[in-house]
Coordinates of C-alpha atoms and ligand atoms in Angstrom, one line a residue:
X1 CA 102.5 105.7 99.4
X2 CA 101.3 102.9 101.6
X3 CA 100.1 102.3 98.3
X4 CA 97.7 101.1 96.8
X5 CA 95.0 102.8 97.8
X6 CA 94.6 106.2 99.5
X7 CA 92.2 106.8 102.5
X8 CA 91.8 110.6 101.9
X9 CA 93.0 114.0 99.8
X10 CA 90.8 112.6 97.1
X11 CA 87.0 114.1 95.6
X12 CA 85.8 110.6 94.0
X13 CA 87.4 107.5 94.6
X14 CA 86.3 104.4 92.4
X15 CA 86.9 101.0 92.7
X16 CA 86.7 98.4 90.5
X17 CA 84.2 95.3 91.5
X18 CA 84.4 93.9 88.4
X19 CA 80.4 94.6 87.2
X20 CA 80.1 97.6 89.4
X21 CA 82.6 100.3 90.9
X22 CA 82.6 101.2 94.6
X23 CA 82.5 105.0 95.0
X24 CA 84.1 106.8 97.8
X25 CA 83.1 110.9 98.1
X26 CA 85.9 112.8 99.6
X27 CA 84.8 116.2 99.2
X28 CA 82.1 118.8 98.0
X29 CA 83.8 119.1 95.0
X30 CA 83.2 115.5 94.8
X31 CA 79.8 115.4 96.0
X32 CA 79.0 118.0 93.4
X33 CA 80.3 115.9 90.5
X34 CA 78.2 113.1 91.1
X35 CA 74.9 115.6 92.0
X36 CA 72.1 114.2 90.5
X37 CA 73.2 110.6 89.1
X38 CA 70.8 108.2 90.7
X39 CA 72.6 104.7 89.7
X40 CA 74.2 104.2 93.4
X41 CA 72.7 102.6 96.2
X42 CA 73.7 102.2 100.0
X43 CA 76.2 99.8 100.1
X44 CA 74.8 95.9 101.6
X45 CA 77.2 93.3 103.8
X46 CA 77.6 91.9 100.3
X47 CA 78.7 94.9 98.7
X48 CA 81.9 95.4 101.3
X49 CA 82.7 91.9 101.1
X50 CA 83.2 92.1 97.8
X51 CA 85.3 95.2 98.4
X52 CA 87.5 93.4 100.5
X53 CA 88.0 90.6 98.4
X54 CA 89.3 92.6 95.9
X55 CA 91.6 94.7 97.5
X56 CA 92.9 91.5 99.1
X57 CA 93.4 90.4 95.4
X58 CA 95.0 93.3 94.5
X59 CA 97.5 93.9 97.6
X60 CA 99.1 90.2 96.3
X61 CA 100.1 91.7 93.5
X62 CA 101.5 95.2 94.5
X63 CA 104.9 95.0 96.4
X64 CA 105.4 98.8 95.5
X65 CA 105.0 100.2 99.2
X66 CA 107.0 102.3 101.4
X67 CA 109.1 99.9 104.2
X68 CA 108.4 103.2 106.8
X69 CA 105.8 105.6 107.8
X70 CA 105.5 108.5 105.0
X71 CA 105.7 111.1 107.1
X72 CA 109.4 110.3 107.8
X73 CA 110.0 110.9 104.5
X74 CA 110.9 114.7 104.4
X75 CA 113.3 114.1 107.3
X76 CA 115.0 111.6 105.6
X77 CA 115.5 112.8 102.3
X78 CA 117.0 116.0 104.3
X79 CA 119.4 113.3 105.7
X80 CA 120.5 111.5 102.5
X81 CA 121.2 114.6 100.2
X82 CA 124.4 113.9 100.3
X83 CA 124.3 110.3 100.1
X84 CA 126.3 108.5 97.2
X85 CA 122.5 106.4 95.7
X86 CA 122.1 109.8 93.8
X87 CA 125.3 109.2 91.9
X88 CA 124.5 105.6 91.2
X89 CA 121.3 106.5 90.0
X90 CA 122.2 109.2 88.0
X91 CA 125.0 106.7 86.8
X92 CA 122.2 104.6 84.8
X93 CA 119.5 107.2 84.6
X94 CA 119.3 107.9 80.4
X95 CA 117.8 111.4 81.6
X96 CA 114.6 110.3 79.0
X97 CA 112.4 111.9 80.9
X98 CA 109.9 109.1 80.4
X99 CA 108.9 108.8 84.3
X100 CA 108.0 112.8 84.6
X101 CA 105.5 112.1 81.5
X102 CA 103.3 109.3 82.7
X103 CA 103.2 110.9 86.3
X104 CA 100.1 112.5 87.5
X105 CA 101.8 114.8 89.9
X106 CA 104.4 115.8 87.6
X107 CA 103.5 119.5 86.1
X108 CA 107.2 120.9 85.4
X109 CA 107.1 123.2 81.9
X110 CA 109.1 125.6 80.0
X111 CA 108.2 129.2 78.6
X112 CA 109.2 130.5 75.3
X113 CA 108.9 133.4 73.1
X114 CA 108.0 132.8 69.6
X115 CA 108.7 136.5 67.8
X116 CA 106.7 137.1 64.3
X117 CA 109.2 137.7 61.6
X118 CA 108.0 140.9 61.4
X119 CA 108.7 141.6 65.0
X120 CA 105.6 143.8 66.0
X121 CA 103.7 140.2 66.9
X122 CA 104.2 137.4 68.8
X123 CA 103.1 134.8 71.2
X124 CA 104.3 133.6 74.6
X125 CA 104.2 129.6 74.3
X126 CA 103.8 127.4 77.4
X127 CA 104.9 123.7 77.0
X128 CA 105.4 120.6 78.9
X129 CA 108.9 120.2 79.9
X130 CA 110.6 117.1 82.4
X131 CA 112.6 118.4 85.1
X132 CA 114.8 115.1 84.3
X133 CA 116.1 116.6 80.6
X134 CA 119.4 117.8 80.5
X135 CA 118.9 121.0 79.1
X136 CA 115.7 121.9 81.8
X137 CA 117.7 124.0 84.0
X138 CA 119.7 125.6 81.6
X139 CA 119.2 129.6 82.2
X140 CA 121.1 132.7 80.2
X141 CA 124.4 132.5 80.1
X142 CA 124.7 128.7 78.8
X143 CA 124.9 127.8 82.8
X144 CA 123.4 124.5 84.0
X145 CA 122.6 125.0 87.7
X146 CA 121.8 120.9 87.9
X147 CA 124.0 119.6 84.8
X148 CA 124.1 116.1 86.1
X149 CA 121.4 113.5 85.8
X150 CA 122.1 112.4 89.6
X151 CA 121.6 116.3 91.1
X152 CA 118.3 116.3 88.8
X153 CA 117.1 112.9 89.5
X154 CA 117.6 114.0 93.2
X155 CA 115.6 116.9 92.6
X156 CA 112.7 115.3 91.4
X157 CA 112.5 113.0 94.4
X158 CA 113.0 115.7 97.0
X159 CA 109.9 117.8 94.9
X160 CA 108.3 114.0 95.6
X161 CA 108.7 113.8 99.1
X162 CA 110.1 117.0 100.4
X163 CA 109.5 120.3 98.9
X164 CA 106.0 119.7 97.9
X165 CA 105.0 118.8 100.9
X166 CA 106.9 121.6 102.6
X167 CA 105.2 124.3 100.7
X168 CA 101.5 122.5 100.7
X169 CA 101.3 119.8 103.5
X170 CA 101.0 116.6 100.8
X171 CA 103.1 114.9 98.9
X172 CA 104.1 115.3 95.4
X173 CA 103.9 111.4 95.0
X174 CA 101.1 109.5 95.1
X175 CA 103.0 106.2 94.9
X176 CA 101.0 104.7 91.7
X177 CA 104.0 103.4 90.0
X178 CA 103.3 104.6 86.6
X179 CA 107.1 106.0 86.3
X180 CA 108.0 102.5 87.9
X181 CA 106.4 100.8 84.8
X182 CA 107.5 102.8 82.2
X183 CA 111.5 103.4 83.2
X184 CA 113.7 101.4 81.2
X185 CA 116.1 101.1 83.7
X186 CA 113.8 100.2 86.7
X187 CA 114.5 103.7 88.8
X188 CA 111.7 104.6 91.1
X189 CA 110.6 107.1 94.1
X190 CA 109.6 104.2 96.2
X191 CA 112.4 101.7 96.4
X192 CA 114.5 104.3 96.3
X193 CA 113.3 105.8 99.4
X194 CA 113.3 102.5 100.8
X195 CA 117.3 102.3 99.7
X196 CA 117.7 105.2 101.5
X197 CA 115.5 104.4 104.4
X198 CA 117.3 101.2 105.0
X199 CA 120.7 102.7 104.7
X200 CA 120.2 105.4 107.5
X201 CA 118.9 102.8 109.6
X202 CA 122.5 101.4 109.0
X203 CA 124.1 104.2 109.6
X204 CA 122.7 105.0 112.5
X205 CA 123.1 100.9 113.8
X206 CA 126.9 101.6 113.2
X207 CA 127.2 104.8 114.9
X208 CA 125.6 103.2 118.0
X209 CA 128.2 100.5 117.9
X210 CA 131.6 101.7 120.4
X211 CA 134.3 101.2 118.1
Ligands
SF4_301 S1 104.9 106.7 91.7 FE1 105.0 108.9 92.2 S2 106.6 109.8 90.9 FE2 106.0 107.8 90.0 S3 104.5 108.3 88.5 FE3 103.4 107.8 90.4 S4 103.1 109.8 91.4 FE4 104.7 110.1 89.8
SF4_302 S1 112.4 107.1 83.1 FE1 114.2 106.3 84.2 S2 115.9 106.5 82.8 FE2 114.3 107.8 82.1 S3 114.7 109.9 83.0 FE3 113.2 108.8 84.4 S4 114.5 107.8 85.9 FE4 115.9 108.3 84.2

């Protein structure tokens, strides 16, 4: 999320020059995908400067960044579960579900049986689902284990920066700011994190300060 561009965790990385593309090979899998094309050639002094001059370009225009080091970002949101930013979020959240559809990282779905009228067939239907809906975490009963859009708008940015990286060591954000773009009320991970970021760093000012 530094973030617009990633230095790793990636099998082909292209960038735009304009009349060509730079390509960066991250991994076998990568190496493997581009076996056997032979339109590249060894990068010349011209070739990186033109690199950099583009990715100067670019960083003018992209103000989307994390204020702190991502690997705080666990701790933190640990920190500000409890913080009041959820509820004024979730106060102008419209719970559309737009954000989790243009993400990349997003993947949540629901399961349904579809039973032939007959009953002796029927088929077990996998769809996409937004974790950001109301009716997502609604299991038998009619019960609503996160029935308000601040409790599941703060679940999908703890699965962003917490839990996903808890359970496999990267981030479920990459910090594109495709959900920034499309939310019609102008929610996203990043300045939120920095909201949250900044307030601790309040917080903790204050506390240091003998009353
Ligand atoms: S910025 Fe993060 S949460 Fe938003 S669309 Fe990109 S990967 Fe998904
Ligand atoms: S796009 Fe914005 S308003 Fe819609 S669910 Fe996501 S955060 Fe809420």
């Amino acid at each position: 999320m530094g973030t617009l561009s990633v230095p790793e965790q990636f099998d082909i990385h292209l960038t735009d020059l304009g009349d060509r593309y730079a390509v960066d090979i991250g991994s076998e899998r990568g190496e493997a995908l581009i076996g056997g094309f032979t339109g590249f050639w060894e990068p010349r002094d011209a070739d990186y400067q033109r690199i950099n001059e583009v990715m100067a370009e670019k960083w003018k225009h992209f103000e989307y960044r994390l204020n702190f080091d991502v690997t705080e970002l666990p701790d933190l949101l640990a920190a500000t579960a409890k913080t009041t930013v959820w509820d004024e979020l979730g106060d102008i959240c419209l719970a559309c579900g737009q954000c989790t559809k243009v993400c990349p990282t997003c993947y949540c779905f629901d399961v349904t049986d579809e039973v032939d009228l007959t009953l002796t067939n029927g088929k077990r239907v996998r769809a996409w689902d937004s974790c950001l809906i109301e009716k997502f975490a609604v299991v038998a009963g009619g019960h609503n284990f996160r029935s308000s859009r601040a409790r599941r708008l703060r679940h999908r940015f703890m699965r962003k920066g917490k839990y996903q990286y808890e359970a496999y060591g990267l981030m479920g954000c990459v910090g594109c700011g495709r959900c920034a773009q499309s939310c019609p009320v102008h929610i996203t991970p990043v300045d939120t994190f920095n909201r949250l970021h900044a307030q601790r760093i309040k917080a903790e000012i204050a506390a240091q300060v003998p009353g």
